[in-house]
Short mmCIF file of C-alpha atoms in Angstrom, two decimals:
data_model
loop_
_atom_site.label_atom_id
_atom_site.label_comp_id
_atom_site.label_asym_id
_atom_site.label_seq_id
_atom_site.Cartn_x
_atom_site.Cartn_y
_atom_site.Cartn_z
CA MET A 377 -0.01 0.11 0.09
CA LYS A 378 1.34 3.21 -1.01
CA LEU A 379 0.68 6.05 1.30
CA PHE A 380 2.86 9.40 0.10
CA GLY A 381 4.94 10.48 -2.77
CA ALA A 382 8.19 8.59 -3.78
CA ILE A 383 10.69 10.34 -1.59
CA LEU A 384 8.63 10.45 1.59
CA GLU A 385 7.52 6.64 0.93
CA GLU A 386 11.07 5.25 0.12
CA GLU A 387 11.99 7.39 3.59
CA LEU A 388 9.18 5.77 5.25
CA ARG A 389 10.20 2.03 4.26
CA ALA A 390 13.80 2.87 5.08
CA SER A 391 13.26 4.07 8.54
CA SER A 392 10.52 1.52 9.70
CA GLN A 393 10.44 -1.60 10.84
CA LEU A 394 7.76 -3.84 9.36
CA LYS A 395 5.49 -6.06 11.52
CA THR A 396 3.11 -8.53 10.66
CA LEU A 397 0.43 -9.01 13.85
CA ALA A 398 -2.24 -11.42 14.36
CA ALA A 399 -5.50 -10.40 15.81
CA GLU A 400 -5.82 -9.61 19.51
CA THR A 401 -2.09 -9.05 19.84
CA VAL A 402 -1.60 -5.78 21.90
CA LEU A 403 0.92 -3.55 20.49
CA MET A 404 0.92 -0.86 23.11
CA GLN A 405 -0.11 -1.04 26.71
CA THR A 406 -1.32 1.78 28.84
CA ASN A 407 1.60 3.63 30.79
CA SER A 408 4.30 2.47 28.29
CA TYR A 409 7.09 4.85 26.55
CA ILE A 410 6.63 4.86 23.32
CA ARG A 411 9.63 4.87 20.82
CA SER A 412 7.74 4.12 17.74
CA ILE A 413 4.38 4.85 16.02
CA PRO A 414 2.52 2.59 14.00
CA VAL A 415 1.66 2.84 10.26
CA VAL A 416 -1.12 0.50 9.33
CA LEU A 417 -1.03 -1.11 5.92
CA SER A 418 -3.33 -3.78 6.02
CA GLY A 419 -6.24 -5.09 8.84
CA SER A 420 -6.98 -2.73 11.50
CA MET A 421 -6.56 -1.80 15.17
CA ARG A 422 -8.64 -0.60 18.09
CA VAL A 423 -7.43 2.24 20.62
CA MET A 424 -8.74 1.57 24.03
CA ARG A 425 -9.01 4.09 27.10
CA GLU A 426 -8.48 1.95 30.44
CA ASP A 427 -9.24 3.22 34.10
CA GLU A 428 -7.54 1.95 37.13
CA ASP A 429 -10.30 -0.75 37.79
CA GLY A 430 -9.22 -2.37 34.18
CA ARG A 431 -12.44 -1.36 32.53
CA GLU A 432 -12.14 -0.02 28.99
CA ILE A 433 -13.81 1.82 26.68
CA LEU A 434 -13.27 1.82 22.87
CA LEU A 435 -11.90 5.35 21.49
CA TYR A 436 -11.46 4.93 17.67
CA TYR A 437 -10.13 2.55 15.17
CA ILE A 438 -6.79 2.54 12.62
CA LYS A 439 -7.46 1.54 9.35
CA PRO A 440 -5.32 1.11 6.57
CA GLY A 441 -3.31 4.03 5.77
CA GLU A 442 -3.68 5.77 9.35
CA SER A 443 -1.61 5.71 12.46
CA CYS A 444 -2.29 6.84 16.25
CA ILE A 445 -2.19 10.12 16.91
CA MET A 446 -2.30 9.50 20.56
CA SER A 447 0.89 7.42 20.34
CA PHE A 448 2.51 10.11 18.37
CA LEU A 449 1.58 13.14 20.84
CA ALA A 450 2.62 10.99 23.60
CA GLY A 451 6.03 9.85 22.00
CA ILE A 452 6.99 13.35 21.10
CA HIS A 453 6.55 14.77 24.60
CA GLU A 454 8.52 11.67 26.03
CA ASP A 455 5.40 11.10 27.87
CA THR A 456 3.63 7.70 28.62
CA SER A 457 0.85 6.11 26.63
CA LYS A 458 -2.49 6.98 27.74
CA VAL A 459 -4.47 4.30 25.80
CA ARG A 460 -3.81 0.79 24.85
CA LEU A 461 -3.51 -0.42 21.06
CA VAL A 462 -4.92 -4.05 20.07
CA VAL A 463 -4.84 -5.57 16.73
CA GLU A 464 -8.57 -5.74 15.67
CA GLU A 465 -7.74 -7.81 12.49
CA ASP A 466 -4.50 -9.42 11.40
CA ALA A 467 -2.49 -6.48 10.38
CA GLU A 468 0.89 -5.26 8.45
CA VAL A 469 2.22 -2.60 10.25
CA LEU A 470 5.14 -0.10 9.90
CA MET A 471 6.78 0.92 13.39
CA LEU A 472 8.35 4.18 12.57
CA PRO A 473 10.66 5.84 15.17
CA VAL A 474 9.02 8.69 17.04
CA ALA A 475 11.75 10.67 16.07
CA LYS A 476 11.66 10.34 12.77
CA ALA A 477 7.95 10.93 12.83
CA SER A 478 8.59 14.09 14.80
CA GLU A 479 11.63 15.54 12.52
CA TRP A 480 9.22 15.18 9.30
CA ILE A 481 6.93 17.44 10.57
CA LYS A 482 9.39 20.33 9.65
CA THR A 483 10.83 18.77 6.60
CA TYR A 484 7.98 16.88 4.82
CA PRO A 485 4.80 18.87 4.09
CA GLU A 486 3.02 16.05 2.96
CA TRP A 487 3.68 14.28 6.34
CA ALA A 488 2.63 17.35 8.48
CA GLU A 489 -0.71 17.24 6.30
CA PHE A 490 -1.17 13.61 7.18
CA ILE A 491 -0.52 14.18 11.16
CA PHE A 492 -3.09 17.19 11.10
CA LYS A 493 -5.51 15.57 9.20
CA LEU A 494 -5.37 12.64 11.47
CA TYR A 495 -5.55 14.71 14.65
CA HIS A 496 -8.38 16.56 13.31
CA LYS A 497 -10.25 13.19 12.52
CA ARG A 498 -9.52 11.76 15.83
CA PHE A 499 -10.56 14.97 17.81
CA GLU A 500 -13.88 14.50 16.06
CA GLU A 501 -14.22 10.66 17.00
CA LEU A 502 -13.57 11.25 20.49
CA LEU A 503 -16.10 14.25 20.51
CA ASP A 504 -18.58 11.16 19.17
CA VAL A 505 -17.55 8.83 22.08
CA ILE A 506 -17.81 11.79 24.67
CA ASN A 507 -21.48 12.43 23.02
CA ALA A 508 -22.53 8.76 23.02
CA VAL A 509 -21.51 8.13 26.43
CA ALA A 510 -23.38 11.40 27.72
CA PHE A 511 -26.44 11.31 25.70
CA GLN A 512 -27.21 7.82 24.00
CA LYS A 513 -29.07 4.97 25.42
CA LEU A 514 -26.86 2.08 25.61
CA ASP A 515 -29.00 -0.10 23.01
CA ASP A 516 -28.15 2.87 20.62
CA ARG A 517 -24.14 2.95 21.35
CA ILE A 518 -24.29 -1.11 21.00
CA PHE A 519 -25.79 -0.54 17.28
CA THR A 520 -23.30 2.30 16.42
CA LEU A 521 -20.45 0.09 17.49
CA LEU A 522 -21.60 -2.84 15.33
CA LYS A 523 -21.99 -0.38 12.25
CA ARG A 524 -18.27 1.01 12.94
CA LYS A 525 -17.09 -2.75 13.30
CA ALA A 526 -19.08 -3.48 9.79
CA SER A 527 -17.32 -0.48 8.23
CA VAL A 528 -14.03 -1.85 9.74
CA TYR A 529 -14.52 -5.35 8.18
CA GLY A 530 -16.01 -4.31 5.03
CA SER A 531 -18.70 -6.68 5.86
CA ASN A 532 -22.43 -6.91 7.62
CA GLU A 533 -21.26 -10.52 9.17
CA PHE A 534 -18.11 -10.66 11.42
CA SER A 535 -17.11 -12.39 14.62
CA ILE A 536 -17.02 -10.67 17.97
CA THR A 537 -18.05 -12.07 21.39
CA HIS A 538 -20.53 -10.21 23.57
CA GLN A 539 -17.64 -9.91 26.28
CA GLN A 540 -15.64 -8.05 23.86
CA LEU A 541 -18.56 -5.88 22.85
CA ALA A 542 -19.28 -5.23 26.73
CA GLU A 543 -15.20 -4.29 27.40
CA GLU A 544 -15.46 -1.84 24.56
CA LEU A 545 -18.56 -0.16 25.41
CA GLY A 546 -17.46 0.02 29.16
CA THR A 547 -20.17 -2.26 30.47
CA THR A 548 -21.24 -5.85 31.47
CA ARG A 549 -21.61 -8.69 29.14
CA GLU A 550 -24.95 -9.54 30.68
CA VAL A 551 -26.25 -6.53 29.70
CA VAL A 552 -25.05 -6.58 26.19
CA SER A 553 -26.14 -9.80 25.92
CA ARG A 554 -29.75 -8.79 26.96
CA LEU A 555 -29.64 -5.95 24.70
CA LEU A 556 -28.59 -7.86 21.53
CA LYS A 557 -31.37 -10.24 21.97
CA GLN A 558 -33.96 -7.47 22.04
CA MET A 559 -32.36 -6.14 18.85
CA GLU A 560 -32.54 -9.68 17.36
CA LYS A 561 -36.05 -9.47 17.87
CA GLN A 562 -36.70 -6.21 16.16
CA GLN A 563 -34.59 -7.89 13.44
CA LEU A 564 -31.65 -5.32 13.57
CA ILE A 565 -29.31 -7.97 13.98
CA THR A 566 -28.91 -11.79 13.50
CA LEU A 567 -27.08 -13.76 16.26
CA SER A 568 -25.08 -16.92 16.18
CA ARG A 569 -21.82 -18.07 18.16
CA ASN A 570 -19.61 -15.49 18.32
CA LYS A 571 -20.84 -14.05 15.23
CA ILE A 572 -22.95 -10.88 14.39
CA THR A 573 -24.95 -9.71 11.13
CA LEU A 574 -26.13 -6.76 10.54
CA ASN A 575 -29.61 -6.92 9.04
CA THR A 576 -28.82 -3.40 7.37
CA ALA A 577 -27.06 -2.06 4.17
CA LEU A 578 -23.35 -0.51 5.07
#
């Protein structure tokens, strides 16, 4: 997957370490120091916020051609990560040293534009998360998350457990299971073992 112009693309490939990661691999833990930032070539990753009790909530997904702006910001300020980064689908990732990522802001305008656009996109996604938690009912949040996952996977049918949904929403498996059954009765979704199908168009 080509992301940039020839010169920057060559520099990116030469400066980064290519990693192939299986789904559910934890690439970055909360409170860890960041030496490299991921640039996703294929597959996807999810960015989770974790509290002191281990409860989590999904912040956003990283798709091909994107990176994690929160990792970048923490890295250039020599701060620890405030999020946990988990592979959603099997992924190929370029791990770019933070020093290079910071240096290129000044030397490559297209890299600076890439970072600024990413910052803007993530800011809007975080506002969506805040609005959902503050103003949406949980069943609406579940359905919104299912649609986001369908978009990430490029399919209305995908594998996921009720426990994973609960963790990404910051609630319990029992509550999620009850609401999913209600949604199935409304014919919004079809449930099968560790799999959900959305009965609506992407």
